[in-house]
mmCIF file of C-alpha atoms in Angstrom:
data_model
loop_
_atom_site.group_PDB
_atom_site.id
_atom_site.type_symbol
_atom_site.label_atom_id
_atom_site.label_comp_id
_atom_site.label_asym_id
_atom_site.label_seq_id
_atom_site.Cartn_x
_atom_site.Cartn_y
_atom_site.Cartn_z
ATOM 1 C CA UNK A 1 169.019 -34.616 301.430
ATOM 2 C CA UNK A 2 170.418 -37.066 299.040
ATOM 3 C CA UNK A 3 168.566 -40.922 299.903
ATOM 4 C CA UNK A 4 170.817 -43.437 301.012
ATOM 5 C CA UNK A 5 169.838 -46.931 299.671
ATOM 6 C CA UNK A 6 170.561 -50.094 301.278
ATOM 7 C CA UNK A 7 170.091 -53.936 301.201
ATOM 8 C CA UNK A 8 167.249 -55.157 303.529
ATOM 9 C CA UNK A 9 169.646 -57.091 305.589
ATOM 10 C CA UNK A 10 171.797 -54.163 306.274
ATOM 11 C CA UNK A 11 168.969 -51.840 307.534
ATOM 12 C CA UNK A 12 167.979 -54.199 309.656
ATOM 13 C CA UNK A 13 171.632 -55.124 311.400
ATOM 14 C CA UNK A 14 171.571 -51.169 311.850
ATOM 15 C CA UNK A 15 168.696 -50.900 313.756
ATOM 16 C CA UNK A 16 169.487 -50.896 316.985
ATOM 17 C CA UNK A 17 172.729 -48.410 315.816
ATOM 18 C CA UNK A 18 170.170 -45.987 314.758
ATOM 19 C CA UNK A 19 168.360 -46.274 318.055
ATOM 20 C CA UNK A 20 170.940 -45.786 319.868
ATOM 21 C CA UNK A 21 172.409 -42.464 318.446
ATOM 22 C CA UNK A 22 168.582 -40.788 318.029
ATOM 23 C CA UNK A 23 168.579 -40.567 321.522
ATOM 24 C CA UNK A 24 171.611 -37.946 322.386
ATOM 25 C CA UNK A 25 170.119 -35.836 318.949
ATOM 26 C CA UNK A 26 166.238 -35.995 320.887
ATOM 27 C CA UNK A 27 168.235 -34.643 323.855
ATOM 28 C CA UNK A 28 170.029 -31.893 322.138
ATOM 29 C CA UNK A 29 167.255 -30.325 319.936
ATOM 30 C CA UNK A 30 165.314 -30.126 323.104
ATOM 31 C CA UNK A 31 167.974 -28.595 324.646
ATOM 32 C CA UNK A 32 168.239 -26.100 321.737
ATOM 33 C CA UNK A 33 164.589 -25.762 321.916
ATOM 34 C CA UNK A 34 164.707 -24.698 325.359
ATOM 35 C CA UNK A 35 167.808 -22.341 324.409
ATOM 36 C CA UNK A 36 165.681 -20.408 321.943
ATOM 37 C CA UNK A 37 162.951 -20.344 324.071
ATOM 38 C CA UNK A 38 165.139 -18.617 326.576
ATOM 39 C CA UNK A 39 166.137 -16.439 324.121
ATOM 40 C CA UNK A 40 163.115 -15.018 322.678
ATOM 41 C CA UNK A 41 162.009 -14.594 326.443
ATOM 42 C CA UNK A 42 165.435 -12.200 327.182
ATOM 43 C CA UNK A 43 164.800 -10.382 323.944
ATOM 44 C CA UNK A 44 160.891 -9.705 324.695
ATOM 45 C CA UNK A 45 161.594 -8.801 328.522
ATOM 46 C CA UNK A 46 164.614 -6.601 326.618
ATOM 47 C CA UNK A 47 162.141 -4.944 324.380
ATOM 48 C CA UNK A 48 159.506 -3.994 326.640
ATOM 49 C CA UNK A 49 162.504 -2.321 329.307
ATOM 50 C CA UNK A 50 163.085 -0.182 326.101
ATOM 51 C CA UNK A 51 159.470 0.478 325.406
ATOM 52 C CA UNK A 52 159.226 1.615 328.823
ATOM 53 C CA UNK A 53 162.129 3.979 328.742
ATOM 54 C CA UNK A 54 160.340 5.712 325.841
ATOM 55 C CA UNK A 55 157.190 6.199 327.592
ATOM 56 C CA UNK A 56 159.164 6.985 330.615
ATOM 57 C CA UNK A 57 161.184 10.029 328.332
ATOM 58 C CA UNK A 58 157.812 11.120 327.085
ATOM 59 C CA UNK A 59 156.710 11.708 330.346
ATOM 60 C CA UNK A 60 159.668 13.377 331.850
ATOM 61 C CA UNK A 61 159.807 15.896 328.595
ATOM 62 C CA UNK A 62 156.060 16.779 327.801
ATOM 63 C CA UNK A 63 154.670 16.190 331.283
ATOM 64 C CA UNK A 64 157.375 17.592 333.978
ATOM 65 C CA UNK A 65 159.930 19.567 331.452
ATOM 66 C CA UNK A 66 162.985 16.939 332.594
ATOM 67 C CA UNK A 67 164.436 17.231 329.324
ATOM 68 C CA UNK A 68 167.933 16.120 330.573
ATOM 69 C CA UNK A 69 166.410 13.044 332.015
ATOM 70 C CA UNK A 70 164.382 12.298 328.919
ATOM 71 C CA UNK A 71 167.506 12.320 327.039
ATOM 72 C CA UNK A 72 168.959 10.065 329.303
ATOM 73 C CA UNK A 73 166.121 7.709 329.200
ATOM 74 C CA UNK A 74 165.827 7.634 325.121
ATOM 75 C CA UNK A 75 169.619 6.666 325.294
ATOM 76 C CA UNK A 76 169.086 4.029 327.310
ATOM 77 C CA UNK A 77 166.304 2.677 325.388
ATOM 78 C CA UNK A 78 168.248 3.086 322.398
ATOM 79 C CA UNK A 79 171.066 1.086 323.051
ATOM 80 C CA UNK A 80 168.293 -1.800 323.811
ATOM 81 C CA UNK A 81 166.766 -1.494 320.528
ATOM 82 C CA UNK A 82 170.564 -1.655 318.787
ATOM 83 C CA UNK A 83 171.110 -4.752 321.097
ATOM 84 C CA UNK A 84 167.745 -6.314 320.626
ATOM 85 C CA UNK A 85 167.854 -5.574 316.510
ATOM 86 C CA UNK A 86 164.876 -3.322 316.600
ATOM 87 C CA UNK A 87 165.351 -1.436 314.177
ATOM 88 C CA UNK A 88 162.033 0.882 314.021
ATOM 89 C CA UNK A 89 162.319 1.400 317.708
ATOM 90 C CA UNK A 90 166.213 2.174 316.985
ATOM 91 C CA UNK A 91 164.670 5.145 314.313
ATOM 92 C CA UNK A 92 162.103 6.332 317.169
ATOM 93 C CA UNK A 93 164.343 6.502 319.737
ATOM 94 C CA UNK A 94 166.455 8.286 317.322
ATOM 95 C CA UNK A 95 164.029 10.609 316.480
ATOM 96 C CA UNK A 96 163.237 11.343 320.102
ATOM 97 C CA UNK A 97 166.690 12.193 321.027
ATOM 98 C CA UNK A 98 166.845 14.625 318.725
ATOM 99 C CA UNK A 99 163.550 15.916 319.962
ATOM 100 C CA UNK A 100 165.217 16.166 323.050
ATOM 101 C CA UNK A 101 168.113 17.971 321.823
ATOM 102 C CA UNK A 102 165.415 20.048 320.370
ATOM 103 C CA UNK A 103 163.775 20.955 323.376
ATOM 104 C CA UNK A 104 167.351 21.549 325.038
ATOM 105 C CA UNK A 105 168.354 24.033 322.312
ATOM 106 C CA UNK A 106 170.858 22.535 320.476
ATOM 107 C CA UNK A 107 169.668 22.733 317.091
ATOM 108 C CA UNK A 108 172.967 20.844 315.213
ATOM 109 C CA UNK A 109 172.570 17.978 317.249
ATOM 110 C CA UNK A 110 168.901 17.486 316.905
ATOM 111 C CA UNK A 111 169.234 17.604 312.971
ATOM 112 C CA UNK A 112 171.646 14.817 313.423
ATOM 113 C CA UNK A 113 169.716 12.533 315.108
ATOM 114 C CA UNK A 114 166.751 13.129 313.065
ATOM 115 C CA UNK A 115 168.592 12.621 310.074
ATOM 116 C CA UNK A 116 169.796 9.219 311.795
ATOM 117 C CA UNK A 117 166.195 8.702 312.219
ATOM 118 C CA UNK A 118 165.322 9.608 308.652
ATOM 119 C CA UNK A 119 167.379 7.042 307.250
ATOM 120 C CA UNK A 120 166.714 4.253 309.269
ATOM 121 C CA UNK A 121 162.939 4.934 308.269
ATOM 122 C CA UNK A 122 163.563 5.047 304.765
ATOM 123 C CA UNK A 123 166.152 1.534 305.047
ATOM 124 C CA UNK A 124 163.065 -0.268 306.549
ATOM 125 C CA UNK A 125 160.278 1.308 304.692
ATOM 126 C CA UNK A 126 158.233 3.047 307.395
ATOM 127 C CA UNK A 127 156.425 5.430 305.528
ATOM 128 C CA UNK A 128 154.963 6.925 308.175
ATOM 129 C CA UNK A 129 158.014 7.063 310.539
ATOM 130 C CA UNK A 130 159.980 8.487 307.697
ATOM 131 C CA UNK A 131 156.824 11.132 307.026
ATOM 132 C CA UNK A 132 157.348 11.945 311.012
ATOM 133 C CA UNK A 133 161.049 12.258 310.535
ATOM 134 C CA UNK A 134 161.014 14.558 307.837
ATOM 135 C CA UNK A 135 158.230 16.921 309.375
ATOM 136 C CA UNK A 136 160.564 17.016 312.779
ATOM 137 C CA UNK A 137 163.464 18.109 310.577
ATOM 138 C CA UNK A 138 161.767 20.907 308.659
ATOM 139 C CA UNK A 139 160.373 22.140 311.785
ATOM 140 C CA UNK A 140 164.003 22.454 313.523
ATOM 141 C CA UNK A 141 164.625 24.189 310.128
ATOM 142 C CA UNK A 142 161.696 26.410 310.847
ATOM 143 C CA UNK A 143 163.188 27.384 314.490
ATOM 144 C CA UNK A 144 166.493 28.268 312.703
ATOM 145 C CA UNK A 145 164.953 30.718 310.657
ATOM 146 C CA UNK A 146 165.972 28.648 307.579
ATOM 147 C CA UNK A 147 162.204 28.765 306.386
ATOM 148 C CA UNK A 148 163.104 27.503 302.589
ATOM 149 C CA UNK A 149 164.205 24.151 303.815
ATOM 150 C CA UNK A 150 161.352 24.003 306.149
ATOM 151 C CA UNK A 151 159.290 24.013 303.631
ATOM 152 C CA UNK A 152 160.996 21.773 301.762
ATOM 153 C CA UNK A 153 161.216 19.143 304.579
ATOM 154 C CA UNK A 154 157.213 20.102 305.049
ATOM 155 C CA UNK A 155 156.595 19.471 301.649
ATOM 156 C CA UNK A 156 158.113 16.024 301.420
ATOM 157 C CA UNK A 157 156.281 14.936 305.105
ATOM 158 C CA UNK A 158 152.534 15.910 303.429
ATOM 159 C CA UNK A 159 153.132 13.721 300.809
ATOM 160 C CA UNK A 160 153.575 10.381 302.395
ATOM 161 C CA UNK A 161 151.040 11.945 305.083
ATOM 162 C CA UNK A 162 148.828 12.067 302.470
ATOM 163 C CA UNK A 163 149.943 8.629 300.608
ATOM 164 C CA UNK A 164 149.537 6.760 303.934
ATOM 165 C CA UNK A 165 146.311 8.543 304.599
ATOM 166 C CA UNK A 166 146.965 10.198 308.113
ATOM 167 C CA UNK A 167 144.876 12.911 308.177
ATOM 168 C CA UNK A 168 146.473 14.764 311.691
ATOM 169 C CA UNK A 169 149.879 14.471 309.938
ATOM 170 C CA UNK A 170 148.563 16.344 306.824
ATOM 171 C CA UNK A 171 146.836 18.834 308.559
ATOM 172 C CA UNK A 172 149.825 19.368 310.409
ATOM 173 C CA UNK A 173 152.250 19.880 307.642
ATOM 174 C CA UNK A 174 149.820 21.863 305.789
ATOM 175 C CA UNK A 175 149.632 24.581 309.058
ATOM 176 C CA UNK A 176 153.389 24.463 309.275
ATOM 177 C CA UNK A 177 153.483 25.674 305.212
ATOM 178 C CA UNK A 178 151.085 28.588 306.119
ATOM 179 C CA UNK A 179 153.151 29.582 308.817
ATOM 180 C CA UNK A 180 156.439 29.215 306.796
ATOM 181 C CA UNK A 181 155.062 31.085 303.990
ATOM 182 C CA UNK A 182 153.823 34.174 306.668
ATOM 183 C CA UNK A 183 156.648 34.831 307.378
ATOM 184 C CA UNK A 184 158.623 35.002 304.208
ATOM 185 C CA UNK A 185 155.624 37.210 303.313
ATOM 186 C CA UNK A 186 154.250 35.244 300.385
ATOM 187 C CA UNK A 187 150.593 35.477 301.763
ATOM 188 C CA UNK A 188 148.752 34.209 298.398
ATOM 189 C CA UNK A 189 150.762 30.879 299.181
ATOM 190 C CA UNK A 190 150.061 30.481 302.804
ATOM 191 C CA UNK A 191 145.838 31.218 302.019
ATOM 192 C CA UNK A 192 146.453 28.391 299.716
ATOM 193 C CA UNK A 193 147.585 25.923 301.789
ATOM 194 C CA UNK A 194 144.990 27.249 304.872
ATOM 195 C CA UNK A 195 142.136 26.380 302.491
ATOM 196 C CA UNK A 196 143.432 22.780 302.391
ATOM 197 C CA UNK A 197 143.262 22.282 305.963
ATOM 198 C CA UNK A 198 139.720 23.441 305.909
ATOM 199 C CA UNK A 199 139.113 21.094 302.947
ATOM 200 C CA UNK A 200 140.704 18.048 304.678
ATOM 201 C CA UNK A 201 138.585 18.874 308.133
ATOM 202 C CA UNK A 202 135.293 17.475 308.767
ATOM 203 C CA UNK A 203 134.169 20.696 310.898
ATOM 204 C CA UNK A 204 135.423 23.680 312.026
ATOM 205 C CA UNK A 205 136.517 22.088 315.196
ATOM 206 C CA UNK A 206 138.561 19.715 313.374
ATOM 207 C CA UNK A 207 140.450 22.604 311.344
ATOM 208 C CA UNK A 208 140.612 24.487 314.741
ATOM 209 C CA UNK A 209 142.399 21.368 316.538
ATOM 210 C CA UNK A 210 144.823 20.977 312.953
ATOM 211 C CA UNK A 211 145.928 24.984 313.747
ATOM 212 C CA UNK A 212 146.419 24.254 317.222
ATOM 213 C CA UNK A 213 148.955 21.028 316.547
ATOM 214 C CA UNK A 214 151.478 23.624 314.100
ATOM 215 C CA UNK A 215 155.257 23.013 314.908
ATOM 216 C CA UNK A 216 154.616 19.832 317.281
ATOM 217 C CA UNK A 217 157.093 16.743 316.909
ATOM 218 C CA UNK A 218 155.330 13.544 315.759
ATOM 219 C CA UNK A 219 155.821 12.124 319.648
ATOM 220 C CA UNK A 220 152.276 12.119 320.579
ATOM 221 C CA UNK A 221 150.801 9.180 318.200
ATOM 222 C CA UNK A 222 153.733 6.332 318.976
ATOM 223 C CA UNK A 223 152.434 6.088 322.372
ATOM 224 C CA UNK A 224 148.631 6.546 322.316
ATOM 225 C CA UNK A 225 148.409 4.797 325.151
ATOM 226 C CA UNK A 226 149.359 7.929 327.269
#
């Protein structure tokens, strides 16, 4: 701010003038204070309603096979996140509508979303949410018969799996390539891609629990809690 010089006389006639309007400003930035204060309290109480409404669609989908009410919840949750500006929990609860979609058979519709939730991922720069997205797609690919661009959407999931050093989510998209390749009968490929998972595992368990996990939607590890 540019100074303003004056005589010594003159700053001191103004004195009490500057007193006098300091006052109202003390008044209003504590007012605005309080405002924001306000604020960041509506958005926090907003955000955790929405967090709750994903835990609540997990629940309803995995645990008691609601999946019309899960949808309904992940709506709801992600119209907070678009109100609230949150944008990764606008991509999950993207993603998790189209998991629900998924679940309720209507493939189109679940590509959409993920894709939704692809791009939000890759606007923000969540590697790993964008990793989870693109596994999800290739694996609605997969249930569509479209194997090819499974694999494609597998391919491009182990690589940031790998690049952000999840170890599940690699193990995972290496199981869905040997099932891909099964059953477009290119065996040699498919024993390729097993031997990873074996190499990746610590013990046999491990490798056991990676086959077990094939085809699952990334839900499971954005609420640990549950």
């Amino acid at each position: 701010m540019p100074t303003l010089v004056r005589s010594q006389i003159k700053i001191l006639a103004f004195i009490p003038l500057l007193v006098s309007v300091q006052l109202p400003l003390l008044y209003y930035f504590s007012a605005s204070s309080l405002a924001s204060q306000v604020e960041a309290e509506t958005v926090r109480d907003r955000q955790a309603e929405a967090d709750r409404l994903q835990q609540q669609g997990f629940a309803q989908a995995q645990k008691n096979r609601q999946y019309e009410a899960a949808l309904n919840s992940w709506q709801k949750a992600l119209t907070i996140y678009r109100e609230i500006k949150n944008r990764l929990g606008e991509a999950q609860a993207l993603g998790n509508i189209g998991y629900a979609y998924f679940l309720l058979d209507d493939r189109e519709k679940a590509i959409q979303y993920l894709q939704q939730n692809l791009a939000i991922a890759r606007q923000i720069k969540h590697r790993q949410e964008e990793a989870d997205a693109l596994g999800n797609i290739g694996t609605v690919y997969y249930s569509l018969g479209d194997y090819r661009q499974a694999i494609d959407y597998y391919n491009q999931s182990l690589a940031i799996q790998r690049e952000v050093k999840n170890r599940q989510g690699e193990a995972i998209c290496l199981q869905n390539l040997v099932t891909a390749y099964r059953y477009l009968g290119e065996y040699d490929k498919a024993t390729g891609y097993e031997q990873q998972i074996f190499a990746i595992a610590n013990t046999q368990a491990e490798a056991n629990s990676a086959t077990r996990l094939w085809q699952q939607f990334k839900i499971v590890e954005r609420y640990p809690n549950l």
